[in-house]
CSV table of C-alpha atoms in Angstrom, one decimal:
chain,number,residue,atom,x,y,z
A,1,UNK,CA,0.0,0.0,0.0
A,2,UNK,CA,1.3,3.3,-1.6
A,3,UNK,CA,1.2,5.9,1.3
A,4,UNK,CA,2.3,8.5,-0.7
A,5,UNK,CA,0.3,9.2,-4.1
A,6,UNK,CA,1.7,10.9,-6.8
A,7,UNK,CA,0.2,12.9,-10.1
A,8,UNK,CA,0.3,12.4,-12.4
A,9,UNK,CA,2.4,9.1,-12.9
A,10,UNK,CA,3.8,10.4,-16.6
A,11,UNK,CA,3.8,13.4,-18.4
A,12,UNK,CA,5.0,13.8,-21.6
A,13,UNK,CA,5.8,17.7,-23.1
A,14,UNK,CA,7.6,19.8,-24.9
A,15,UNK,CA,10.9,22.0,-24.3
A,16,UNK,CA,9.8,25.3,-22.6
A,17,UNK,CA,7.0,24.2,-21.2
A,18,UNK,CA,5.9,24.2,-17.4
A,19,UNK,CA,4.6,21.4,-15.4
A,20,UNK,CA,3.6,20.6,-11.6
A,21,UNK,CA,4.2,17.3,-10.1
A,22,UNK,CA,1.9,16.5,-6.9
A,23,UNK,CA,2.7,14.3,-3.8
A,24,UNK,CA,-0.3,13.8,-1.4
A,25,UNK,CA,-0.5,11.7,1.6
A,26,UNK,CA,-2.8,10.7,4.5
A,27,UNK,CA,0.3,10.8,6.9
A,28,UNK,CA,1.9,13.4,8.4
A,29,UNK,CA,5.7,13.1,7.7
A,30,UNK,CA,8.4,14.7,9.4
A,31,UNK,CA,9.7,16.0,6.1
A,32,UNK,CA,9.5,15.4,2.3
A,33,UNK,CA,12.1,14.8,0.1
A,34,UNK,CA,11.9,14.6,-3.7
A,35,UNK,CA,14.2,12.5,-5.8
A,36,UNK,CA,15.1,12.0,-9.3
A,37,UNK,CA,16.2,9.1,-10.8
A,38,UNK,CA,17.6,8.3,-14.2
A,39,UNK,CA,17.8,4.7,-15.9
A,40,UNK,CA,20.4,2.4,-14.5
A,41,UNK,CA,21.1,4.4,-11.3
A,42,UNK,CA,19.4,5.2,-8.1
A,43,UNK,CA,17.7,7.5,-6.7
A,44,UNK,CA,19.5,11.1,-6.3
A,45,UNK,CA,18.0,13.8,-3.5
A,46,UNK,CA,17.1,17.0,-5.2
A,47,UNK,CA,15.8,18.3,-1.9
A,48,UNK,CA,14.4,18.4,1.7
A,49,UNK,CA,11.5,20.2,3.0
A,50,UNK,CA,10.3,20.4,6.3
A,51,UNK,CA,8.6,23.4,7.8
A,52,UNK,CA,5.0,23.3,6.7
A,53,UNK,CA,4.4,25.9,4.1
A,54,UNK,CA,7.5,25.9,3.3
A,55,UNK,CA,9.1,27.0,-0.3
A,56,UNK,CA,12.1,26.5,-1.9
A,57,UNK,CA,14.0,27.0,-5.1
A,58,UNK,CA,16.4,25.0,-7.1
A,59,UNK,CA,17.1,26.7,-10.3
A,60,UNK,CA,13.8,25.6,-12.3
A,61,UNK,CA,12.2,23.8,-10.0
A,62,UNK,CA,10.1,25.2,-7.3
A,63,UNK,CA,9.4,22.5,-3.8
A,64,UNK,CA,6.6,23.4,-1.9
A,65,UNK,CA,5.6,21.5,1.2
A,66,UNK,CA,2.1,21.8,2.7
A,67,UNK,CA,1.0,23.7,5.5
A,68,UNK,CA,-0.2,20.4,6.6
A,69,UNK,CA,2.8,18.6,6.5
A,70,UNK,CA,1.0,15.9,4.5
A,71,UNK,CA,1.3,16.9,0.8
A,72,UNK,CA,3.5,19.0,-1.7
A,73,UNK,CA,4.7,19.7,-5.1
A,74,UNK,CA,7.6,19.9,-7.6
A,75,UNK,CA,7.3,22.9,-10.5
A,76,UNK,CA,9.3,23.3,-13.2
A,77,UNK,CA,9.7,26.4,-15.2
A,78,UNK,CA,10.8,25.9,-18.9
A,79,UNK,CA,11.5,22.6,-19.0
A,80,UNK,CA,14.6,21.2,-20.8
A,81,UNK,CA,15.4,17.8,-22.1
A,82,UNK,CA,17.6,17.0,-19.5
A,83,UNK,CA,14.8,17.6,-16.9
A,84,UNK,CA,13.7,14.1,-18.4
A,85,UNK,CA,13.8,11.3,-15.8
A,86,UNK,CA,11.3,9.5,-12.6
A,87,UNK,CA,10.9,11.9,-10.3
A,88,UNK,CA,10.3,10.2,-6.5
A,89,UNK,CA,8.2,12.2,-3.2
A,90,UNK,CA,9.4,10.6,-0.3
A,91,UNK,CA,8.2,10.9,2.8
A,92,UNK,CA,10.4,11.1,6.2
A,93,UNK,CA,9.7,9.8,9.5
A,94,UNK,CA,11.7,10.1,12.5
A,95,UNK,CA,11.5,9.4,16.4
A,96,UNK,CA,10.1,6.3,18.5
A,97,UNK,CA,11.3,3.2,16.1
A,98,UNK,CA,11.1,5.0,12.8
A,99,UNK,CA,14.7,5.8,11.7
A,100,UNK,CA,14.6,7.8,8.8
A,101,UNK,CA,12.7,5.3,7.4
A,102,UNK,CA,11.9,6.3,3.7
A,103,UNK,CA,8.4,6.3,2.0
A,104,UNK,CA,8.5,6.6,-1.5
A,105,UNK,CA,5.4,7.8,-3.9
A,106,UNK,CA,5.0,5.7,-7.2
A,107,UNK,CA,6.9,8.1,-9.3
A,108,UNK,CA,5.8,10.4,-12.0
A,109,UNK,CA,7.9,9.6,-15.1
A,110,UNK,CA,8.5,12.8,-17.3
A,111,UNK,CA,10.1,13.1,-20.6
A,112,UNK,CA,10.7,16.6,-22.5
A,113,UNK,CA,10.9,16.5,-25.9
A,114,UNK,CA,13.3,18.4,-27.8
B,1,UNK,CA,35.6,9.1,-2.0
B,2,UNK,CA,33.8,6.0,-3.9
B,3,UNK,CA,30.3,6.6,-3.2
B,4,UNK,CA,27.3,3.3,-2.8
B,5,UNK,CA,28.5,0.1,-4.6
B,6,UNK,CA,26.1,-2.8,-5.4
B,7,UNK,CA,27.0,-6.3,-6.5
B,8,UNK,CA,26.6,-7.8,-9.1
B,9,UNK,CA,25.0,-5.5,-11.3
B,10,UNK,CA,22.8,-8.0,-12.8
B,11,UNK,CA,21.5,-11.1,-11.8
B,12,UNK,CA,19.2,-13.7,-13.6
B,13,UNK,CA,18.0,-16.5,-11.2
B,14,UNK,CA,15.0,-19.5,-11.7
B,15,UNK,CA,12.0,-20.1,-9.2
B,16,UNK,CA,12.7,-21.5,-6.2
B,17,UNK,CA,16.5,-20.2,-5.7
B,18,UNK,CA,18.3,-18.1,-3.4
B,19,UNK,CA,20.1,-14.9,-3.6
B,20,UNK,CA,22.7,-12.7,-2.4
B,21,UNK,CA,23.3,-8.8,-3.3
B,22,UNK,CA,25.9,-6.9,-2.0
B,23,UNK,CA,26.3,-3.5,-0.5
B,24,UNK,CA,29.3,-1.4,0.5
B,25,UNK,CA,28.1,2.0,2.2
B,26,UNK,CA,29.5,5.8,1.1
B,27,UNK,CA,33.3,6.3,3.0
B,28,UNK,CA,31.8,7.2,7.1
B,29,UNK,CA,28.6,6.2,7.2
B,30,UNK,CA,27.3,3.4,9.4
B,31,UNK,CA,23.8,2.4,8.1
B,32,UNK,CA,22.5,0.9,5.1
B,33,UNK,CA,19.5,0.5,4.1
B,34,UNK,CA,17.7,-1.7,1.5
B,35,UNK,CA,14.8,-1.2,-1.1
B,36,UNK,CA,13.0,-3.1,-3.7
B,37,UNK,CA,12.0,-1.3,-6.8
B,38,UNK,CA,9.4,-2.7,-9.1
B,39,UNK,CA,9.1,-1.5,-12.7
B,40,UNK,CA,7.6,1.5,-13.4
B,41,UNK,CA,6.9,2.0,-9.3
B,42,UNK,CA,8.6,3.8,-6.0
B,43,UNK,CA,11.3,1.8,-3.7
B,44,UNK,CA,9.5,-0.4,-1.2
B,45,UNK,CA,11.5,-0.1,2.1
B,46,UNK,CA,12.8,-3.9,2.8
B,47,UNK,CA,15.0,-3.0,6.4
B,48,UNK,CA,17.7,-1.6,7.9
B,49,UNK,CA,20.7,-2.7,9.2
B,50,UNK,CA,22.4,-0.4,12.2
B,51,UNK,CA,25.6,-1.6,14.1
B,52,UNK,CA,24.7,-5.5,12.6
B,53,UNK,CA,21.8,-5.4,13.8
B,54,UNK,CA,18.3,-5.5,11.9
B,55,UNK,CA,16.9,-1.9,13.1
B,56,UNK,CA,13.7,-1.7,11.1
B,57,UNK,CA,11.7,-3.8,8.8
B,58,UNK,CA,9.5,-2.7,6.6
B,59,UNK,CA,6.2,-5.4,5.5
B,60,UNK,CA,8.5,-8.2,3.4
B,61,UNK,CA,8.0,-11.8,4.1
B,62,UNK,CA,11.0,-13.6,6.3
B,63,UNK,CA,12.3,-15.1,2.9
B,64,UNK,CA,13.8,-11.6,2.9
B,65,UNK,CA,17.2,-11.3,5.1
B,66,UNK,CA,20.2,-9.4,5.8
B,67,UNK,CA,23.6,-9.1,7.5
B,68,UNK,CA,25.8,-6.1,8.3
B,69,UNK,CA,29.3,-6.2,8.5
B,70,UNK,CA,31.9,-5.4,11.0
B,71,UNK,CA,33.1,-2.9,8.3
B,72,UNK,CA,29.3,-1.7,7.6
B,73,UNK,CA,28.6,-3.2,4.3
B,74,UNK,CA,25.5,-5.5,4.1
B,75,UNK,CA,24.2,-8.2,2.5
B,76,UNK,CA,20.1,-8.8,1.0
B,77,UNK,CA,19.0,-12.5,1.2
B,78,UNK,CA,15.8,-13.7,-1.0
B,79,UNK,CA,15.4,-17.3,-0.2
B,80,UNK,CA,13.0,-19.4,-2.1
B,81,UNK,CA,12.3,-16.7,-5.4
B,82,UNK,CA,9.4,-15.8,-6.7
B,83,UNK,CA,8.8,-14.5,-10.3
B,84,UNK,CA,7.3,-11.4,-8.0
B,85,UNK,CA,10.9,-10.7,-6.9
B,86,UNK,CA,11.9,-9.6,-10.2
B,87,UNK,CA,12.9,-5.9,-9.4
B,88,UNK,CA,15.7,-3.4,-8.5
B,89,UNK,CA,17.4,-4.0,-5.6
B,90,UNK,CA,18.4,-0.5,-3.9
B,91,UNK,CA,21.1,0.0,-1.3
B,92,UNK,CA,21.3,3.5,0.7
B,93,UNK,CA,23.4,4.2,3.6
B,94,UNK,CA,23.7,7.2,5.7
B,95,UNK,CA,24.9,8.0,9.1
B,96,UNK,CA,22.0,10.4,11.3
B,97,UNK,CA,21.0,11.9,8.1
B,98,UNK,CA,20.6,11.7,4.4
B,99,UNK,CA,20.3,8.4,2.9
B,100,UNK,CA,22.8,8.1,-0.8
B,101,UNK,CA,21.6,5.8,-3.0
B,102,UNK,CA,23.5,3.4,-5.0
B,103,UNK,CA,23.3,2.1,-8.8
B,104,UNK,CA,20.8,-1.1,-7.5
B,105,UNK,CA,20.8,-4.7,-9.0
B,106,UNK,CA,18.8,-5.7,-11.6
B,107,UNK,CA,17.7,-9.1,-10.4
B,108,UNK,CA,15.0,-10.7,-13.2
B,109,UNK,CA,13.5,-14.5,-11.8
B,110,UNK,CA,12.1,-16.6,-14.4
């Protein structure tokens, strides 16, 4: 059972344009962290969030984490082909026996065409 | 600084067999962590290994086992394969924070 559910699981568009990834959950997580990962290798951390409401940047892509602590969401701005990959939420919980114990969404596989 | 290694990269085993991955951990850290990766779907947290012993388990049957090292590298188990084992195999360690991923094997059962 997915605890983490991500939309949508692919999106397919062209160079320049902007897209929004979303990570909703049930659970309240200590912190989310979003992932991408490219054919043939793991999984690579793009970033941690963990003060609800909180924003940040990363070039292109814009992280947003819930107010709620339960959801958020990956933006990209004029996207390139290299943006192309699976992109992972992953939900964190620490304290009592959970140690940093990682719950991964489904993924949402994007590709950018040229 | 060599970062996560995973042996072998591949693997192609037959129903009923048994199997062993490999894991060395990232230069310093002390805990590794393993995940299993169907196609086209999110890592499925297996457990967790934490001064060789099993910290955390996620929900995988007991054909599922592991070892830790003196030296912190681990090993995955999978006793008694099913074709649903077919997947990516995932190693991460870390040491009281962020969890590095390695390459994964690619373990098909047929």
């Amino acid at each position: 059972t997915q605890l983490l559910e991500q939309s949508p699981q692919f999106l397919s568009i062209q160079e320049g344009e902007n897209l929004t990834v979303y990570c909703n959950s049930s659970s309240v997580f200590s912190s989310l962290q979003w992932y991408r990962q490219e054919p043939g290798e793991g999984p690579v951390l793009l970033v941690t969030v963990v003060t609800g409401g909180e924003v940040k940047k990363l070039k292109r892509l814009t992280f947003q984490f819930g107010d709620a602590r339960k959801d958020s969401s990956l933006h990209i701005t004029a996207a390139q082909p290299g943006d192309t990959g699976l992109y992972l939420c992953a939900g964190v919980k620490t304290g009592g026996t959970s140690y940093g114990k990682l719950t991964f969404g489904q993924g949402t596989i994007l590709t950018v065409h040229p | 600084d060599a970062g996560v290694t995973q042996s072998p990269t591949h693997l192609i085993k037959t129903r009923g067999q048994q199997v062993t991955l490999r894991c060395s951990p990232k230069s310093g850290h002390d805990t590794v962590s393993w995940y299993q990766q169907a196609l086209g779907q999110g890592p499925q947290f297996i457990f967790q290994y934490y001064e060789e012993e099993e910290r955390q388990r996620g929900n995988f049957p007991d054909r599922f086992s592991g070892h830790q090292f003196p030296n912190y590298s681990s090993e995955l188990n999978v006793n008694a394969l099913l074709l649903g084992d077919s997947a990516l195999y995932l190693c991460a360690s870390s040491s009281l924070g962020r969890q590095f991923f390695g390459p994964g094997t690619r373990l098909t059962v047929l």
